[in-house]
Amino acid sequence: MKTDRKRGLKRKIVYLTAAALLFSGVPFTSHATSSTRQEIADKENEKDQIEDQIDASKQEISGLKGEQKSLRQQLNELNEQLTAVSDHLAELEAQIRDKEQEIADTVQALAEAREREAWQYDCMEKRIQYAYERGQESLLDIFFNWDSFARFLNASTYTESVARADDEMLDQIIETREFIESEEVRLQQEKETLDYLKVQAEADKSRVAGLISQTSNRMADYADQISDAEEEARAYEANLKKVEEDLEALKRKLQQEIAMSQRAANATWRNISEVTFADADLQLLANLIYCEAGGEPYEGKLAVGAVVINRMLSSVYPDTMVGVIYQRRQFSPVGSGRLELALANNKANADCYRAAEEAMSGMSNVGNCVYFRTPIEGLTGISIGGHIFY
């Protein structure tokens, strides 16, 4: 919307400038001036297009930087996730090491408990074996050898206490061994759980690392795109600067041409009888008429020829056909090379030659006009075919 308003304002300025020139009595433009005005209009359009391209590039860069910022946030979040997962994994690994040490200690304790249990069984078996080997006779010998029955009873009580102590110790050893076995099972289960959690944590770490790699690659890709877009924007800006310089030069040229038209309006004029034509002037003028008005009616061809002759008669312009036609930046077919091609093949037809001959004889259907151009809004003059002469 802003660009459209800016362009509309430029058009209004052009129209107002044209109107001011017309109403001030200054000739608006020659064919050369109209060419300059067209160049200015083209440069203005080119400038608008480049500004649009710069705006589009800036929007693209802004969008890319927004995406890059979003990716940078994602990367920061992923790095935080990776740190958390790595810390959790390290914690699990530490827990697994502790659990493995607990299991090793438990296995060692279980081995020792089983040794104590075996030793206790062995001791009990030996005592029982000893008792049975001595048999009943040994018991009678013991009975009759004691000094008293009371001492015998004390010995019997002691034997029973030893047996009962053996049983109690064996029960305790068995209970300890069973407890250690259950602890070993529990620890193994806990280790299996930790191993499973470690596998999951490693998978999470691998997944997050993969996402970080993808995000980093995408950020690098966006950085390249931003760099390319910025380089493109710099090229547009350099081009815009060049166009603006060209535009200023064209505007200065237009002012010079307008000043030239003012001088021509107030110039002194020679009579046609004072003009000397070269041998090649007829062919030169006929081919210029062909290039400028080849598709126009005969009156339009004669009018173009008359403008050239009027310039030769005016003191503002060169006094030769070659000087007028090849004056710098006055007739566009000269600058474009079309006139040279026409001359090389003598493209001018009979009407073009007839119009050139009549103009060179002093005939004019446009009075003293020294300018012509395609019609534009607000320009008045003699209208012939597709041109206005003034």
C-alpha positions as MATLAB code, in Angstrom:
seq = 'MKTDRKRGLKRKIVYLTAAALLFSGVPFTSHATSSTRQEIADKENEKDQIEDQIDASKQEISGLKGEQKSLRQQLNELNEQLTAVSDHLAELEAQIRDKEQEIADTVQALAEAREREAWQYDCMEKRIQYAYERGQESLLDIFFNWDSFARFLNASTYTESVARADDEMLDQIIETREFIESEEVRLQQEKETLDYLKVQAEADKSRVAGLISQTSNRMADYADQISDAEEEARAYEANLKKVEEDLEALKRKLQQEIAMSQRAANATWRNISEVTFADADLQLLANLIYCEAGGEPYEGKLAVGAVVINRMLSSVYPDTMVGVIYQRRQFSPVGSGRLELALANNKANADCYRAAEEAMSGMSNVGNCVYFRTPIEGLTGISIGGHIFY';
ca = [
       0.000    0.000    0.000;
       2.823    2.403    0.866;
       4.578    1.648   -2.447;
       1.352    2.272   -4.420;
       0.846    5.632   -2.704;
       4.449    6.559   -3.431;
       4.062    5.699   -7.110;
       0.799    7.647   -7.318;
       2.550   10.666   -5.820;
       5.335   10.391   -8.413;
       2.784   10.336  -11.248;
       1.069   13.425   -9.845;
       4.409   15.248   -9.679;
       5.145   14.355  -13.313;
       1.682   15.592  -14.441;
       1.998   18.816  -12.447;
       5.467   19.452  -13.873;
       4.153   18.895  -17.402;
       1.247   21.238  -16.824;
       3.539   23.914  -15.388;
       5.770   23.735  -18.431;
       2.830   23.933  -20.843;
       1.141   26.879  -19.175;
       4.433   28.761  -18.813;
       4.821   28.802  -22.587;
       7.926   26.610  -22.529;
       7.928   23.901  -25.221;
       7.291   20.684  -23.356;
       9.726   18.411  -25.166;
      11.272   17.509  -28.467;
      11.391   13.983  -29.753;
      14.699   13.795  -27.924;
      13.116   15.247  -24.800;
      10.233   12.792  -24.992;
      12.835   10.058  -25.241;
      14.495   11.461  -22.128;
      11.149   11.604  -20.339;
      10.510    8.005  -21.329;
      13.951    7.071  -20.010;
      13.112    8.862  -16.766;
       9.786    7.021  -16.536;
      11.557    3.737  -17.246;
      14.172    4.510  -14.603;
      11.446    5.435  -12.114;
       9.748    2.091  -12.801;
      13.071    0.288  -12.519;
      13.734    2.108   -9.240;
      10.291    1.093   -7.921;
      10.921   -2.519   -8.927;
      14.318   -2.563   -7.221;
      12.807   -1.007   -4.071;
      10.139   -3.726   -4.139;
      12.904   -6.324   -4.513;
      14.787   -4.787   -1.582;
      11.600   -4.831    0.536;
      10.995   -8.461   -0.452;
      14.611   -9.337    0.399;
      14.316   -7.626    3.780;
      11.101   -9.506    4.492;
      12.783  -12.751    3.457;
      15.791  -12.003    5.678;
      13.473  -11.117    8.564;
      11.577  -14.376    8.086;
      14.787  -16.400    7.876;
      16.171  -14.732   10.992;
      12.893  -15.469   12.777;
      13.210  -19.140   11.809;
      16.860  -19.105   12.861;
      15.922  -17.597   16.230;
      13.254  -20.270   16.707;
      15.794  -22.973   15.837;
      18.290  -21.444   18.257;
      15.671  -21.675   21.020;
      14.967  -25.278   20.053;
      18.699  -25.997   20.100;
      19.040  -24.471   23.566;
      16.111  -26.563   24.800;
      17.578  -29.689   23.216;
      20.966  -28.997   24.802;
      19.226  -28.650   28.160;
      17.427  -31.942   27.517;
      20.729  -33.582   26.548;
      22.352  -32.294   29.722;
      19.449  -33.610   31.806;
      19.484  -36.995   30.035;
      23.284  -37.228   30.379;
      23.057  -36.384   34.081;
      20.311  -38.970   34.534;
      22.375  -41.533   32.639;
      25.426  -40.788   34.765;
      23.268  -41.149   37.881;
      21.926  -44.491   36.651;
      25.433  -45.697   35.848;
      26.539  -44.714   39.369;
      23.526  -46.540   40.835;
      24.340  -49.609   38.714;
      27.943  -49.567   39.926;
      26.729  -49.296   43.528;
      24.207  -52.058   42.908;
      26.852  -54.287   41.356;
      29.052  -53.693   44.405;
      26.115  -54.544   46.701;
      25.504  -57.709   44.706;
      29.201  -58.632   44.898;
      29.189  -58.009   48.666;
      25.993  -60.042   49.015;
      27.412  -62.897   46.966;
      30.514  -62.838   49.199;
      28.353  -62.752   52.333;
      26.225  -65.581   50.968;
      29.323  -67.672   50.322;
      30.525  -67.031   53.867;
      27.084  -67.896   55.288;
      27.039  -71.138   53.352;
      30.543  -71.940   54.674;
      29.393  -71.264   58.257;
      26.317  -73.379   57.678;
      28.452  -76.239   56.316;
      30.874  -75.863   59.211;
      28.028  -75.974   61.740;
      26.582  -79.069   60.073;
      30.011  -80.662   60.192;
      30.480  -79.884   63.889;
      27.062  -81.256   64.756;
      27.650  -84.397   62.746;
      30.948  -84.987   64.515;
      29.406  -84.548   67.948;
      26.492  -86.831   67.056;
      28.915  -89.370   65.590;
      31.002  -89.260   68.745;
      27.952  -89.807   70.917;
      26.736  -92.810   68.912;
      30.191  -94.375   68.705;
      30.512  -94.517   72.476;
      27.044  -96.070   72.777;
      25.182  -97.039   75.948;
      28.149  -98.736   77.637;
      30.068  -95.546   77.505;
      27.140  -93.832   79.154;
      27.133  -96.436   81.997;
      30.867  -96.019   82.414;
      30.390  -92.332   82.709;
      27.537  -92.900   85.172;
      29.582  -95.233   87.471;
      32.728  -93.170   87.255;
      31.148  -89.978   88.410;
      31.662  -89.161   92.017;
      28.033  -88.521   92.509;
      24.744  -88.713   90.730;
      24.417  -84.907   90.889;
      27.563  -84.414   88.867;
      26.261  -86.888   86.346;
      23.075  -84.921   85.984;
      25.059  -81.752   85.523;
      27.045  -83.362   82.745;
      23.873  -84.602   81.096;
      22.364  -81.131   81.320;
      25.498  -79.671   79.746;
      25.293  -82.090   76.860;
      21.688  -81.143   76.222;
      22.613  -77.432   76.340;
      25.355  -77.970   73.771;
      22.920  -79.767   71.463;
      20.309  -77.085   71.898;
      22.907  -74.366   71.232;
      23.954  -76.210   68.077;
      20.348  -76.282   66.882;
      19.830  -72.612   67.615;
      23.051  -71.626   65.871;
      22.167  -73.742   62.856;
      18.708  -72.132   62.663;
      20.277  -68.702   62.859;
      22.834  -69.561   60.170;
      20.110  -70.934   57.910;
      17.964  -67.852   58.486;
      20.910  -65.580   57.672;
      21.717  -67.550   54.550;
      18.079  -67.419   53.389;
      17.958  -63.676   54.033;
      21.149  -63.132   52.039;
      19.737  -65.226   49.192;
      16.551  -63.145   49.137;
      18.685  -59.963   49.184;
      20.660  -61.268   46.244;
      17.430  -61.847   44.296;
      16.182  -58.383   45.207;
      19.425  -56.722   44.222;
      19.516  -58.605   40.912;
      15.969  -57.444   40.158;
      16.864  -53.864   41.035;
      19.934  -54.084   38.807;
      17.797  -55.396   35.921;
      15.498  -52.385   36.406;
      18.472  -50.024   36.419;
      19.891  -51.724   33.306;
      16.555  -51.232   31.547;
      16.441  -47.575   32.605;
      20.009  -47.149   31.378;
      19.071  -48.545   27.953;
      16.143  -46.104   27.800;
      18.351  -43.204   28.895;
      20.966  -44.092   26.273;
      18.200  -44.216   23.636;
      16.948  -40.791   24.812;
      20.478  -39.422   24.715;
      20.981  -40.750   21.178;
      17.607  -39.316   20.079;
      18.290  -35.869   21.549;
      21.819  -35.856   20.103;
      20.310  -36.660   16.693;
      17.814  -33.806   17.052;
      20.639  -31.456   18.038;
      22.590  -32.491   14.945;
      19.539  -31.957   12.698;
      18.764  -28.587   14.287;
      22.394  -27.481   13.992;
      22.389  -28.444   10.318;
      19.149  -26.542    9.746;
      20.592  -23.504   11.526;
      23.668  -23.686    9.297;
      21.381  -23.918    6.261;
      19.405  -20.870    7.423;
      22.669  -19.016    8.049;
      23.681  -19.734    4.434;
      20.266  -18.602    3.173;
      20.475  -15.409    5.253;
      23.974  -14.748    3.908;
      22.753  -15.248    0.320;
      19.697  -13.049    0.897;
      21.816  -10.301    2.485;
      24.254  -10.455   -0.420;
      21.319  -10.238   -2.829;
      19.915   -7.269   -0.888;
      23.311   -5.532   -1.050;
      23.356   -6.112   -4.813;
      19.846   -4.629   -5.083;
      20.897   -1.625   -2.999;
      23.994   -1.100   -5.171;
      21.792   -1.372   -8.254;
      19.305    1.063   -6.706;
      22.103    3.546   -6.066;
      23.200    3.220   -9.713;
      19.616    3.698  -10.950;
      19.165    6.741   -8.700;
      22.391    8.211  -10.103;
      21.187    7.504  -13.649;
      17.833    9.030  -12.787;
      19.448   12.199  -11.503;
      21.573   12.389  -14.657;
      18.464   11.972  -16.841;
      16.642   14.675  -14.919;
      19.580   17.040  -15.417;
      19.552   16.122  -19.106;
      15.818   16.845  -19.280;
      16.350   20.280  -17.744;
      19.015   20.961  -20.326;
      16.648   19.912  -23.125;
      13.862   22.107  -21.744;
      16.326   25.020  -21.665;
      17.236   24.159  -25.259;
      13.579   24.277  -26.263;
      13.275   27.730  -24.677;
      16.267   28.949  -26.652;
      14.837   27.514  -29.859;
      11.591   29.413  -29.303;
      13.503   32.689  -29.141;
      16.179   31.885  -31.746;
      16.817   33.593  -35.076;
      15.962   31.687  -38.220;
      17.613   31.432  -41.628;
      15.831   31.224  -44.949;
      15.813   27.912  -46.790;
      17.713   29.586  -49.620;
      20.647   30.056  -47.248;
      20.964   26.304  -46.622;
      23.396   24.158  -48.601;
      22.703   20.418  -48.752;
      25.315   17.694  -49.283;
      24.852   14.942  -51.859;
      24.053   12.281  -49.255;
      21.590   14.449  -47.269;
      18.542   13.262  -49.231;
      19.218    9.584  -48.528;
      20.070   10.363  -44.878;
      16.841   12.326  -44.285;
      14.697    9.804  -46.178;
      15.986    6.928  -44.043;
      15.527    8.919  -40.823;
      11.919    9.574  -41.908;
      11.575    5.838  -42.552;
      12.822    5.031  -39.035;
      10.731    7.712  -37.273;
       7.530    7.668  -39.339;
       7.710    4.652  -41.653;
       4.248    3.536  -40.524;
       2.743    7.023  -40.523;
       0.675    8.607  -43.338;
       2.517   10.769  -45.846;
       1.668   13.926  -43.889;
       3.433   12.430  -40.848;
       6.521   11.631  -42.939;
       6.635   15.200  -44.314;
       6.212   16.622  -40.789;
       9.221   14.681  -39.483;
      11.306   15.916  -42.419;
      10.125   19.497  -41.746;
      11.239   19.275  -38.086;
      14.760   18.322  -39.231;
      14.892   21.199  -41.728;
      13.460   23.643  -39.142;
      16.331   22.741  -36.842;
      18.809   23.434  -39.620;
      17.168   26.852  -40.034;
      17.291   27.620  -36.280;
      20.467   29.162  -34.886;
      20.164   26.941  -31.818;
      20.918   23.741  -33.753;
      23.662   22.712  -36.181;
      23.304   24.084  -39.718;
      24.001   20.809  -41.533;
      21.821   17.729  -42.056;
      24.470   15.464  -40.569;
      24.972   17.806  -37.611;
      21.226   17.942  -36.822;
      20.503   14.224  -37.242;
      23.629   13.003  -35.447;
      23.464   15.579  -32.662;
      23.980   13.606  -29.479;
      20.836   12.002  -28.068;
      18.410   13.834  -30.328;
      16.918   11.097  -32.497;
      16.487    7.645  -30.985;
      17.077    5.654  -34.235;
      20.616    7.073  -34.252;
      21.376    5.890  -30.713;
      19.755    2.485  -31.238;
      21.569    1.805  -34.525;
      18.351    1.502  -36.552;
      19.300    4.428  -38.782;
      22.635    2.831  -39.708;
      20.888   -0.425  -40.593;
      18.318    1.465  -42.680;
      21.063    3.384  -44.493;
      23.077    0.230  -45.116;
      20.087   -1.330  -46.885;
      18.475    1.947  -48.061;
      15.152    0.988  -46.456;
      13.466    4.321  -47.260;
      10.535    3.920  -49.694;
       9.266    6.336  -52.355;
       7.047    8.269  -49.888;
       9.985    8.762  -47.535;
      12.131   10.135  -50.381;
       9.281   12.360  -51.621;
       8.731   13.745  -48.094;
      12.498   14.367  -47.718;
      12.641   16.224  -51.077;
       9.635   18.445  -50.230;
      11.000   19.229  -46.752;
      14.408   20.125  -48.232;
      12.633   22.453  -50.678;
      11.201   24.392  -47.716;
       7.728   22.822  -47.553;
       6.378   22.397  -44.002;
       2.999   21.228  -42.749;
       3.950   21.946  -39.097;
       5.109   25.571  -39.317;
       8.286   26.215  -37.288;
       7.919   23.169  -34.990;
      11.243   21.660  -34.009;
       9.859   18.930  -31.725;
       7.567   15.951  -32.023;
       6.579   13.033  -29.841;
       3.848   10.532  -29.194;
       0.813   12.153  -27.544;
       0.706   12.588  -23.774;
      -2.014   13.991  -21.550;
      -2.039   17.802  -21.479;
       0.243   18.317  -24.493;
      -1.194   20.440  -27.329;
       0.192   20.987  -30.814;
      -0.307   19.842  -34.360;
      -1.519   16.254  -34.330;
      -0.561   14.179  -37.367;
      -0.865   10.423  -37.304;
       0.684    9.080  -34.120;
       2.726   12.210  -33.302;
       2.167   15.706  -31.942;
       4.349   18.444  -33.459;
       5.058   21.680  -31.600;
];
